[in-house]
Short mmCIF file of C-alpha atoms in Angstrom, two decimals:
data_model
loop_
_atom_site.label_atom_id
_atom_site.label_comp_id
_atom_site.label_asym_id
_atom_site.label_seq_id
_atom_site.Cartn_x
_atom_site.Cartn_y
_atom_site.Cartn_z
CA UNK U 1 132.33 -58.04 144.70
CA UNK U 2 134.55 -60.09 147.00
CA UNK U 3 138.31 -59.86 146.96
CA UNK U 4 141.69 -60.51 148.49
CA UNK U 5 144.94 -58.58 148.48
CA UNK U 6 148.35 -60.24 148.34
CA UNK U 7 151.05 -58.17 150.03
CA UNK U 8 154.65 -59.11 150.68
CA UNK U 9 157.34 -58.68 153.27
CA UNK U 10 159.61 -57.40 150.45
CA UNK U 11 159.92 -57.21 146.68
CA UNK U 12 160.23 -60.45 144.70
CA UNK U 13 158.78 -62.66 147.41
CA UNK U 14 156.27 -64.13 144.95
CA UNK U 15 153.26 -61.81 145.06
CA UNK U 16 152.81 -61.71 141.31
CA UNK U 17 153.03 -65.45 140.74
CA UNK U 18 150.69 -66.19 143.66
CA UNK U 19 148.14 -63.74 142.25
CA UNK U 20 148.46 -65.46 138.88
CA UNK U 21 147.86 -68.83 140.56
CA UNK U 22 144.79 -67.54 142.41
CA UNK U 23 143.36 -66.11 139.19
CA UNK U 24 143.65 -69.52 137.56
CA UNK U 25 142.36 -71.39 140.60
CA UNK U 26 139.29 -69.20 140.91
CA UNK U 27 138.64 -69.35 137.16
CA UNK U 28 138.80 -73.15 137.32
CA UNK U 29 136.32 -72.97 140.19
CA UNK U 30 133.88 -71.13 137.91
CA UNK U 31 134.33 -67.69 139.47
CA UNK U 32 134.65 -64.65 137.22
CA UNK U 33 137.81 -63.11 138.58
CA UNK U 34 139.90 -60.05 137.70
CA UNK U 35 143.47 -59.17 138.67
CA UNK U 36 144.34 -55.71 139.92
CA UNK U 37 147.48 -53.78 140.77
CA UNK U 38 147.04 -50.11 141.50
CA UNK U 39 150.54 -49.04 140.52
CA UNK U 40 153.22 -50.95 138.67
CA UNK U 41 156.82 -49.87 138.21
CA UNK U 42 158.15 -51.80 135.25
CA UNK U 43 159.32 -51.39 131.68
CA UNK U 44 157.64 -54.68 130.88
CA UNK U 45 154.21 -53.72 129.64
CA UNK U 46 151.13 -55.11 127.89
CA UNK U 47 148.81 -53.51 125.34
CA UNK U 48 145.10 -54.17 125.83
CA UNK U 49 142.56 -54.75 123.07
CA UNK U 50 141.60 -51.07 123.37
CA UNK U 51 145.25 -50.11 122.71
CA UNK U 52 145.99 -49.00 126.27
CA UNK U 53 149.18 -49.79 128.15
CA UNK U 54 149.25 -51.67 131.46
CA UNK U 55 151.79 -53.69 133.43
CA UNK U 56 152.71 -57.00 131.86
CA UNK U 57 151.95 -58.95 135.05
CA UNK U 58 148.28 -57.94 135.01
CA UNK U 59 148.02 -58.91 131.34
CA UNK U 60 149.40 -62.36 132.21
CA UNK U 61 147.09 -62.65 135.24
CA UNK U 62 144.13 -61.78 133.01
CA UNK U 63 145.17 -64.59 130.68
CA UNK U 64 145.29 -66.96 133.65
CA UNK U 65 141.77 -65.84 134.60
CA UNK U 66 140.65 -66.27 130.96
CA UNK U 67 139.38 -62.69 130.74
CA UNK U 68 140.35 -59.81 128.51
CA UNK U 69 142.91 -57.48 130.07
CA UNK U 70 141.70 -53.93 130.64
CA UNK U 71 143.25 -50.67 131.77
CA UNK U 72 141.23 -50.88 134.99
CA UNK U 73 143.39 -53.81 136.10
CA UNK U 74 146.43 -51.52 136.35
CA UNK U 75 145.47 -47.82 136.32
CA UNK U 76 149.00 -46.50 137.03
CA UNK U 77 152.17 -47.70 135.31
CA UNK U 78 155.55 -46.12 135.98
CA UNK U 79 158.22 -46.86 133.38
CA UNK U 80 161.74 -45.92 134.57
CA UNK U 81 163.80 -43.89 132.09
CA UNK U 82 166.71 -43.24 134.49
CA UNK U 83 167.60 -43.79 138.13
CA UNK U 84 165.70 -40.61 139.00
CA UNK U 85 162.82 -40.37 136.52
CA UNK U 86 159.98 -42.45 135.15
CA UNK U 87 157.34 -42.08 132.49
CA UNK U 88 153.83 -41.94 134.00
CA UNK U 89 151.14 -43.95 132.24
CA UNK U 90 147.70 -43.17 133.69
CA UNK U 91 144.67 -45.25 132.71
CA UNK U 92 146.62 -46.59 129.77
CA UNK U 93 147.84 -43.27 128.36
CA UNK U 94 151.22 -41.61 128.60
CA UNK U 95 151.20 -38.45 130.73
CA UNK U 96 154.73 -37.14 131.23
CA UNK U 97 158.07 -37.98 132.83
CA UNK U 98 158.64 -37.08 136.47
CA UNK U 99 161.10 -37.55 139.28
CA UNK U 100 160.09 -39.58 142.32
CA UNK U 101 159.82 -36.45 144.45
CA UNK U 102 157.65 -34.65 141.88
CA UNK U 103 155.44 -37.68 141.51
CA UNK U 104 154.79 -37.95 145.25
CA UNK U 105 154.18 -34.22 145.54
CA UNK U 106 151.78 -33.73 142.64
CA UNK U 107 150.21 -37.08 141.74
CA UNK U 108 148.79 -38.58 144.93
CA UNK U 109 145.21 -37.30 144.72
CA UNK U 110 144.99 -37.99 141.00
CA UNK U 111 146.30 -41.49 141.62
CA UNK U 112 143.74 -42.19 144.33
CA UNK U 113 140.98 -41.03 142.01
CA UNK U 114 142.15 -43.35 139.21
CA UNK U 115 142.44 -46.31 141.59
CA UNK U 116 138.96 -45.77 143.08
CA UNK U 117 137.45 -45.36 139.61
CA UNK U 118 139.11 -48.54 138.34
CA UNK U 119 137.98 -50.61 141.32
CA UNK U 120 134.42 -49.39 140.79
CA UNK U 121 134.55 -50.38 137.11
CA UNK U 122 135.86 -53.87 137.93
CA UNK U 123 133.15 -54.31 140.54
CA UNK U 124 130.51 -53.91 137.82
CA UNK U 125 131.80 -56.88 135.84
CA UNK U 126 133.55 -59.35 138.15
CA UNK U 127 132.63 -61.53 141.12
CA UNK U 128 136.08 -61.54 142.70
CA UNK U 129 139.21 -59.41 142.51
CA UNK U 130 142.75 -60.58 143.25
CA UNK U 131 144.84 -57.54 144.19
CA UNK U 132 148.63 -57.45 144.09
CA UNK U 133 150.58 -55.15 146.36
CA UNK U 134 154.05 -53.75 145.73
CA UNK U 135 157.23 -53.98 147.75
CA UNK U 136 156.39 -53.95 151.46
CA UNK U 137 153.41 -52.39 153.27
CA UNK U 138 155.70 -50.96 155.95
CA UNK U 139 157.96 -48.60 154.02
CA UNK U 140 157.70 -46.03 156.81
CA UNK U 141 159.21 -43.16 154.82
CA UNK U 142 156.63 -43.55 152.05
CA UNK U 143 153.43 -44.63 153.82
CA UNK U 144 151.99 -41.13 154.18
CA UNK U 145 151.31 -41.14 150.43
CA UNK U 146 151.32 -44.77 149.42
CA UNK U 147 149.14 -45.99 146.56
CA UNK U 148 150.05 -49.68 146.45
CA UNK U 149 149.37 -51.57 149.70
CA UNK U 150 147.17 -50.92 152.72
CA UNK U 151 145.59 -47.80 151.23
CA UNK U 152 144.42 -49.93 148.30
CA UNK U 153 143.14 -52.67 150.62
CA UNK U 154 141.16 -49.96 152.41
CA UNK U 155 139.73 -48.55 149.17
CA UNK U 156 138.78 -52.02 147.94
CA UNK U 157 137.63 -53.09 151.43
CA UNK U 158 139.34 -56.48 151.26
CA UNK U 159 141.44 -58.59 153.64
CA UNK U 160 145.17 -59.18 153.14
CA UNK U 161 147.40 -62.26 152.93
CA UNK U 162 151.08 -61.63 153.64
CA UNK U 163 153.68 -63.52 151.56
CA UNK U 164 157.23 -64.13 152.78
CA UNK U 165 160.15 -65.66 150.88
CA UNK U 166 161.94 -68.29 152.95
CA UNK U 167 164.59 -68.86 150.27
CA UNK U 168 166.27 -65.52 150.95
CA UNK U 169 166.54 -66.17 154.71
CA UNK U 170 165.19 -64.24 157.68
CA UNK U 171 161.61 -65.31 157.12
CA UNK U 172 160.58 -65.13 160.81
CA UNK U 173 162.04 -61.66 161.28
CA UNK U 174 160.48 -60.40 158.05
CA UNK U 175 157.01 -61.58 159.08
CA UNK U 176 157.30 -60.42 162.69
CA UNK U 177 158.79 -57.09 161.66
CA UNK U 178 156.12 -56.42 159.06
CA UNK U 179 153.25 -57.24 161.41
CA UNK U 180 154.71 -55.15 164.25
CA UNK U 181 155.03 -52.07 162.03
CA UNK U 182 151.44 -52.19 160.82
CA UNK U 183 148.88 -50.02 162.59
CA UNK U 184 146.17 -51.79 164.60
CA UNK U 185 143.64 -51.19 161.83
CA UNK U 186 146.03 -52.44 159.14
CA UNK U 187 146.92 -55.51 161.18
CA UNK U 188 143.22 -56.40 161.48
CA UNK U 189 143.09 -56.87 157.72
CA UNK U 190 145.80 -59.58 157.65
CA UNK U 191 144.07 -62.97 157.74
CA UNK U 192 147.05 -65.20 157.17
CA UNK U 193 150.60 -65.78 155.96
CA UNK U 194 151.95 -67.74 153.00
CA UNK U 195 155.52 -69.01 153.13
CA UNK U 196 156.91 -69.10 149.60
CA UNK U 197 159.88 -70.69 147.81
CA UNK U 198 160.42 -73.48 150.35
CA UNK U 199 163.10 -76.06 149.51
CA UNK U 200 163.60 -79.48 151.05
CA UNK U 201 161.57 -81.59 153.46
CA UNK U 202 158.28 -79.90 154.32
CA UNK U 203 158.23 -81.66 157.71
CA UNK U 204 161.31 -79.67 158.74
CA UNK U 205 159.23 -76.48 158.81
CA UNK U 206 156.43 -77.77 161.03
CA UNK U 207 158.03 -76.29 164.15
CA UNK U 208 158.54 -72.99 162.31
CA UNK U 209 154.90 -72.91 161.28
CA UNK U 210 153.88 -73.58 164.88
CA UNK U 211 156.13 -70.77 166.11
CA UNK U 212 154.59 -68.25 163.71
CA UNK U 213 151.05 -69.19 164.70
CA UNK U 214 151.75 -69.20 168.45
CA UNK U 215 154.06 -66.19 168.76
CA UNK U 216 152.60 -63.96 166.07
CA UNK U 217 148.98 -65.08 166.43
CA UNK U 218 148.45 -65.51 162.71
CA UNK U 219 147.68 -68.67 160.71
CA UNK U 220 150.10 -70.04 158.11
CA UNK U 221 147.81 -70.70 155.15
CA UNK U 222 150.35 -72.50 152.98
CA UNK U 223 154.00 -73.39 152.60
CA UNK U 224 154.58 -73.31 148.85
CA UNK U 225 157.64 -75.05 147.42
CA UNK U 226 160.17 -73.35 145.20
CA UNK U 227 158.55 -73.70 141.77
CA UNK U 228 160.86 -73.75 138.75
CA UNK U 229 160.43 -74.01 134.96
CA UNK U 230 156.83 -72.81 135.04
CA UNK U 231 157.18 -70.92 131.72
CA UNK U 232 155.08 -68.06 133.07
CA UNK U 233 156.33 -64.57 132.34
CA UNK U 234 157.22 -62.21 135.13
CA UNK U 235 157.40 -58.43 135.04
CA UNK U 236 160.24 -56.63 136.72
CA UNK U 237 164.00 -56.28 136.88
CA UNK U 238 164.24 -59.04 139.45
CA UNK U 239 162.50 -61.37 137.01
CA UNK U 240 164.94 -60.21 134.34
CA UNK U 241 167.76 -61.26 136.64
CA UNK U 242 166.30 -64.76 136.65
CA UNK U 243 166.05 -64.72 132.87
CA UNK U 244 169.72 -63.84 132.69
CA UNK U 245 170.58 -66.98 134.62
CA UNK U 246 169.08 -69.21 131.94
CA UNK U 247 171.42 -71.62 130.23
CA UNK U 248 170.66 -74.50 127.90
CA UNK U 249 170.89 -77.88 129.61
CA UNK U 250 172.59 -79.31 126.54
CA UNK U 251 176.33 -79.11 126.06
CA UNK U 252 175.92 -78.06 122.42
CA UNK U 253 173.46 -75.27 121.94
CA UNK U 254 172.52 -72.28 119.83
CA UNK U 255 174.39 -69.37 121.41
CA UNK U 256 172.22 -66.23 121.38
CA UNK U 257 173.74 -63.07 122.82
CA UNK U 258 171.24 -60.52 124.14
CA UNK U 259 172.63 -57.00 124.40
CA UNK U 260 171.90 -56.01 128.00
CA UNK U 261 170.79 -52.44 127.29
CA UNK U 262 170.13 -49.98 130.12
CA UNK U 263 166.42 -49.82 131.05
CA UNK U 264 165.60 -52.79 128.87
CA UNK U 265 161.87 -52.98 128.14
CA UNK U 266 159.57 -55.89 127.39
CA UNK U 267 162.22 -58.52 128.01
CA UNK U 268 159.39 -61.09 127.87
CA UNK U 269 159.87 -60.96 124.09
CA UNK U 270 162.64 -63.48 124.78
CA UNK U 271 160.60 -65.93 126.85
CA UNK U 272 159.55 -68.25 123.97
CA UNK U 273 163.21 -68.94 123.24
CA UNK U 274 163.43 -70.64 126.64
CA UNK U 275 161.01 -73.29 125.36
CA UNK U 276 163.65 -74.42 122.85
CA UNK U 277 165.84 -77.09 124.44
CA UNK U 278 168.92 -76.35 122.35
CA UNK U 279 168.92 -72.56 122.82
CA UNK U 280 171.15 -70.75 125.31
CA UNK U 281 170.68 -67.06 126.09
CA UNK U 282 173.49 -64.98 127.52
CA UNK U 283 173.33 -61.29 128.33
CA UNK U 284 176.26 -59.18 127.19
CA UNK U 285 177.39 -55.91 128.76
CA UNK U 286 180.89 -55.43 127.31
CA UNK U 287 182.31 -55.57 123.82
CA UNK U 288 184.91 -58.16 124.81
CA UNK U 289 182.11 -60.47 126.01
CA UNK U 290 180.33 -60.63 122.65
CA UNK U 291 182.60 -63.05 120.79
CA UNK U 292 180.93 -64.60 117.76
CA UNK U 293 177.53 -65.96 118.84
CA UNK U 294 175.10 -67.67 116.50
CA UNK U 295 172.81 -64.63 116.76
CA UNK U 296 172.55 -61.28 118.52
CA UNK U 297 169.30 -59.76 119.79
CA UNK U 298 168.95 -56.03 120.42
CA UNK U 299 165.89 -55.79 122.72
CA UNK U 300 163.76 -52.79 123.53
CA UNK U 301 164.85 -49.97 125.82
CA UNK U 302 163.14 -46.99 127.41
CA UNK U 303 166.12 -44.73 126.62
CA UNK U 304 167.29 -45.31 123.06
CA UNK U 305 169.65 -42.34 122.70
CA UNK U 306 171.19 -43.04 126.11
CA UNK U 307 171.65 -46.62 124.92
CA UNK U 308 173.79 -45.36 122.02
CA UNK U 309 176.16 -43.69 124.49
CA UNK U 310 176.21 -46.87 126.57
CA UNK U 311 177.09 -48.96 123.49
CA UNK U 312 180.05 -46.66 122.84
CA UNK U 313 181.18 -46.73 126.48
CA UNK U 314 181.09 -50.53 126.64
CA UNK U 315 182.76 -50.98 123.21
CA UNK U 316 179.69 -52.91 122.06
CA UNK U 317 178.99 -50.34 119.34
CA UNK U 318 182.04 -51.38 117.33
CA UNK U 319 181.70 -55.06 118.34
CA UNK U 320 178.14 -55.28 116.99
CA UNK U 321 179.05 -53.50 113.77
CA UNK U 322 181.97 -55.89 113.22
CA UNK U 323 179.80 -58.90 114.04
CA UNK U 324 177.15 -57.88 111.51
CA UNK U 325 179.77 -57.04 108.86
CA UNK U 326 181.34 -60.48 109.30
CA UNK U 327 178.10 -62.29 108.53
CA UNK U 328 176.41 -62.51 111.92
CA UNK U 329 172.65 -62.82 112.45
CA UNK U 330 171.01 -59.90 114.26
CA UNK U 331 167.43 -59.09 115.31
CA UNK U 332 166.40 -55.68 116.71
CA UNK U 333 163.03 -55.23 118.38
CA UNK U 334 161.49 -51.80 119.12
CA UNK U 335 164.32 -49.76 120.69
CA UNK U 336 166.75 -52.31 119.29
CA UNK U 337 165.29 -51.67 115.83
CA UNK U 338 165.81 -47.93 116.31
CA UNK U 339 169.44 -48.53 117.30
CA UNK U 340 170.07 -50.40 114.04
CA UNK U 341 169.43 -47.32 111.91
CA UNK U 342 171.67 -44.56 110.58
CA UNK U 343 170.42 -41.80 112.88
CA UNK U 344 168.12 -41.05 115.81
CA UNK U 345 166.63 -37.57 116.37
CA UNK U 346 164.84 -36.48 119.54
CA UNK U 347 162.59 -34.06 117.66
CA UNK U 348 160.19 -33.45 120.56
CA UNK U 349 162.63 -34.09 123.41
CA UNK U 350 160.57 -37.08 124.57
CA UNK U 351 163.53 -39.48 124.76
CA UNK U 352 166.20 -37.28 126.36
CA UNK U 353 164.45 -34.06 127.31
CA UNK U 354 166.69 -32.22 124.82
CA UNK U 355 164.72 -31.03 121.79
CA UNK U 356 166.47 -31.80 118.52
CA UNK U 357 169.29 -33.93 119.97
CA UNK U 358 170.67 -36.20 117.24
CA UNK U 359 172.98 -39.20 117.36
CA UNK U 360 174.20 -41.82 114.93
CA UNK U 361 172.82 -45.32 115.21
CA UNK U 362 174.70 -48.50 114.43
CA UNK U 363 174.24 -47.93 110.70
CA UNK U 364 173.16 -51.50 109.97
CA UNK U 365 170.17 -50.32 107.93
CA UNK U 366 169.33 -47.04 106.12
CA UNK U 367 166.76 -45.84 108.68
CA UNK U 368 166.10 -42.69 110.65
CA UNK U 369 164.07 -42.54 113.85
CA UNK U 370 162.40 -39.39 115.14
CA UNK U 371 161.09 -39.12 118.70
CA UNK U 372 157.86 -37.17 118.65
CA UNK U 373 155.28 -36.18 121.25
CA UNK U 374 152.68 -38.88 120.65
CA UNK U 375 153.21 -42.47 121.73
CA UNK U 376 152.11 -45.51 119.74
CA UNK U 377 150.42 -48.23 121.80
CA UNK U 378 148.51 -50.66 119.63
CA UNK U 379 147.79 -54.33 119.18
CA UNK U 380 149.01 -55.12 115.69
CA UNK U 381 148.52 -57.89 113.16
CA UNK U 382 149.91 -58.51 109.74
CA UNK U 383 151.81 -60.86 107.47
CA UNK U 384 155.33 -62.22 107.48
CA UNK U 385 157.05 -61.59 104.18
CA UNK U 386 159.81 -63.71 102.56
CA UNK U 387 158.97 -67.01 104.31
CA UNK U 388 157.34 -69.39 101.82
CA UNK U 389 157.94 -72.40 104.07
CA UNK U 390 155.69 -70.97 106.80
CA UNK U 391 152.12 -72.28 106.59
CA UNK U 392 150.58 -69.45 108.60
CA UNK U 393 152.24 -66.12 107.77
CA UNK U 394 149.78 -64.16 109.92
CA UNK U 395 151.54 -62.57 112.86
CA UNK U 396 150.10 -60.77 115.87
CA UNK U 397 151.68 -58.73 118.61
CA UNK U 398 151.75 -55.19 119.88
CA UNK U 399 153.69 -51.95 119.53
CA UNK U 400 154.77 -49.54 122.29
CA UNK U 401 157.07 -46.76 121.11
CA UNK U 402 157.50 -43.00 120.97
CA UNK U 403 159.85 -42.99 118.00
CA UNK U 404 158.73 -43.25 114.38
CA UNK U 405 161.15 -44.86 111.92
CA UNK U 406 161.35 -44.11 108.19
CA UNK U 407 163.31 -45.66 105.32
CA UNK U 408 166.04 -43.40 103.93
CA UNK U 409 166.19 -45.20 100.57
CA UNK U 410 163.83 -47.12 98.33
CA UNK U 411 166.15 -50.11 98.54
CA UNK U 412 165.08 -51.09 102.07
CA UNK U 413 163.31 -54.46 102.07
CA UNK U 414 160.44 -54.55 104.62
CA UNK U 415 160.15 -57.44 107.05
CA UNK U 416 156.38 -57.38 107.57
CA UNK U 417 153.15 -56.05 106.20
CA UNK U 418 151.71 -54.72 109.47
CA UNK U 419 148.31 -53.06 109.89
CA UNK U 420 148.19 -52.73 106.11
CA UNK U 421 151.61 -51.05 105.78
CA UNK U 422 155.13 -52.29 105.15
CA UNK U 423 157.17 -52.35 108.34
CA UNK U 424 160.61 -53.23 109.62
CA UNK U 425 163.69 -54.31 107.69
CA UNK U 426 164.76 -57.59 106.16
CA UNK U 427 168.39 -57.18 105.25
CA UNK U 428 171.03 -59.52 103.88
CA UNK U 429 168.44 -62.19 102.97
CA UNK U 430 167.10 -62.27 106.53
CA UNK U 431 170.40 -62.13 108.34
CA UNK U 432 169.57 -58.61 109.63
CA UNK U 433 166.00 -58.11 110.88
CA UNK U 434 164.39 -55.15 112.64
CA UNK U 435 160.80 -54.49 113.69
CA UNK U 436 158.63 -52.56 116.14
CA UNK U 437 156.49 -55.66 116.70
CA UNK U 438 156.73 -57.13 120.17
CA UNK U 439 155.87 -60.87 120.36
CA UNK U 440 157.84 -61.69 117.23
CA UNK U 441 159.25 -64.81 118.86
CA UNK U 442 155.76 -65.86 119.97
CA UNK U 443 155.06 -66.84 116.35
CA UNK U 444 156.01 -70.51 116.63
CA UNK U 445 156.61 -71.20 112.94
CA UNK U 446 158.72 -68.09 112.40
CA UNK U 447 160.75 -68.73 115.55
CA UNK U 448 161.36 -72.30 114.41
CA UNK U 449 162.33 -71.20 110.88
CA UNK U 450 164.76 -68.58 112.21
CA UNK U 451 166.31 -71.02 114.66
CA UNK U 452 166.58 -73.72 112.01
CA UNK U 453 168.64 -71.32 109.91
CA UNK U 454 171.03 -71.02 112.84
CA UNK U 455 170.98 -74.78 113.41
CA UNK U 456 171.74 -75.47 109.78
CA UNK U 457 174.64 -73.01 109.78
CA UNK U 458 176.03 -74.65 112.91
CA UNK U 459 175.61 -78.19 111.58
CA UNK U 460 172.80 -79.12 113.98
CA UNK U 461 169.71 -81.08 112.97
CA UNK U 462 166.61 -79.02 112.30
CA UNK U 463 163.83 -79.29 114.88
CA UNK U 464 160.05 -79.41 114.82
CA UNK U 465 157.84 -76.49 115.84
CA UNK U 466 157.28 -76.02 119.58
CA UNK U 467 153.88 -74.53 120.54
CA UNK U 468 154.65 -71.88 123.13
CA UNK U 469 150.96 -71.05 123.59
CA UNK U 470 150.17 -74.63 124.61
CA UNK U 471 153.15 -74.67 126.97
CA UNK U 472 151.95 -71.46 128.59
CA UNK U 473 148.37 -72.72 128.93
CA UNK U 474 149.60 -75.87 130.65
CA UNK U 475 151.86 -73.75 132.85
CA UNK U 476 148.88 -71.85 134.31
CA UNK U 477 147.23 -75.13 135.28
CA UNK U 478 150.48 -76.57 136.63
CA UNK U 479 150.95 -73.46 138.75
CA UNK U 480 147.38 -73.67 140.05
CA UNK U 481 147.76 -77.37 140.88
CA UNK U 482 151.07 -76.78 142.68
CA UNK U 483 149.58 -74.05 144.86
CA UNK U 484 146.42 -76.05 145.58
CA UNK U 485 148.52 -78.90 146.97
CA UNK U 486 149.48 -76.57 149.81
CA UNK U 487 146.63 -74.05 149.98
CA UNK U 488 143.12 -75.02 151.11
CA UNK U 489 140.95 -72.84 148.89
CA UNK U 490 137.73 -73.48 150.79
CA UNK U 491 139.43 -72.53 154.05
CA UNK U 492 140.78 -69.35 152.45
CA UNK U 493 137.36 -68.37 151.08
CA UNK U 494 135.82 -69.03 154.51
CA UNK U 495 138.41 -66.80 156.16
CA UNK U 496 137.60 -64.02 153.67
CA UNK U 497 133.90 -64.41 154.42
CA UNK U 498 134.51 -64.38 158.18
CA UNK U 499 136.60 -61.23 157.87
CA UNK U 500 133.91 -59.52 155.77
CA UNK U 501 131.26 -60.31 158.37
CA UNK U 502 133.41 -59.08 161.23
CA UNK U 503 134.17 -55.83 159.38
CA UNK U 504 130.55 -55.12 158.66
CA UNK U 505 129.09 -56.30 161.97
CA UNK U 506 127.32 -59.33 160.51
CA UNK U 507 126.77 -62.29 162.83
#
């Protein structure tokens, strides 16, 4: 199996999106390719067909490669629950929560074993592997036990391309500094540099490209422009920051307020709303910011009980209750669904570490959530209830949650029939909706129906259904085409082959 690793001079330089592009490019070339990232730190996750949890980015990259995502594409997932701790997901299964220090002290050998095993499994099935690094390969305080960059390149025995973000400034120093801090052996793996997020006249960087090649003795493989509106999901908090900057280009729009919960998870649930031209998302952190939007979304969170305290501190607890009481539209997904209920009990201590801790939810629906030991990770399918105007009521998505939610009265109206059971809540004739199902807004007809209710209330014209799946499919090809305009694939593959021969003494 041949391969290539994409490392960066820093976080958010474009490693993930370049890996996604390469997966699509190689797939279009007829090569069976798999993505790989040894260790992800993100609350944005993806459930595989075998009901195992991996980082969202590798799920998206697998889609770009037109292969089924597997746990071997991301053997280690760290899901932050606080500034100090994260839940460890190993080979798709939840292990425990640990501090950073504990993780480094006790997990390194186990992590190496999982990474080596996963690479071996991928090698059996795929011709090429595109590996994504994390952060920078020269974090000198961490490199003695790193599991994400040069150690992975060594285990996979692949060359490295270094990506630098010119948009943030300091691109020459970041490249020179990174290369100078690598060991001689590590430096020998780097076969080229990609300059990412370039704005303006490409000719203006020709002298810069020449300087890098002459002074640093490394080829510039591509200068990729700043790509916008690709409609391809990203994975981490930096990507969430970009999502928060979204505003509708139209003066009059549907105003949707997203409650900006601490440790928000699976924020990609919101991505399909960006395909609607008249929708504006704004993220709210204080009660006085809420106002009276057309709808409120309570997204998922890794720390539901802590989120209740945060809602009180920010005065959003009372603001949301008042908004719902006054006739507002509200949708809660996963942790947001749990927050809507009457009470939340940490029965097993898996949410807070305090066994039996109990708090009151927002009280918007008669529900109680218990946090137990076992975690639900499953791809789910079912049927939308209550929507006669929808031609295809079948809905598919996934669930990732520790809590289990029960109805406290027989009067609760379910929202879905999911995996053969009633699920969620459908209150006030659809004005209040809660569900554990991620990808709710990926159902084009339901999203359109829900938005048309808001449009009708606001006096806007109803709109036709937008196919988000088609938009996303086109986005993969648009991304691949944009990268190929700057990157010579044949030259890159030749460089990989030359490196392989030099490493193994082949003339």
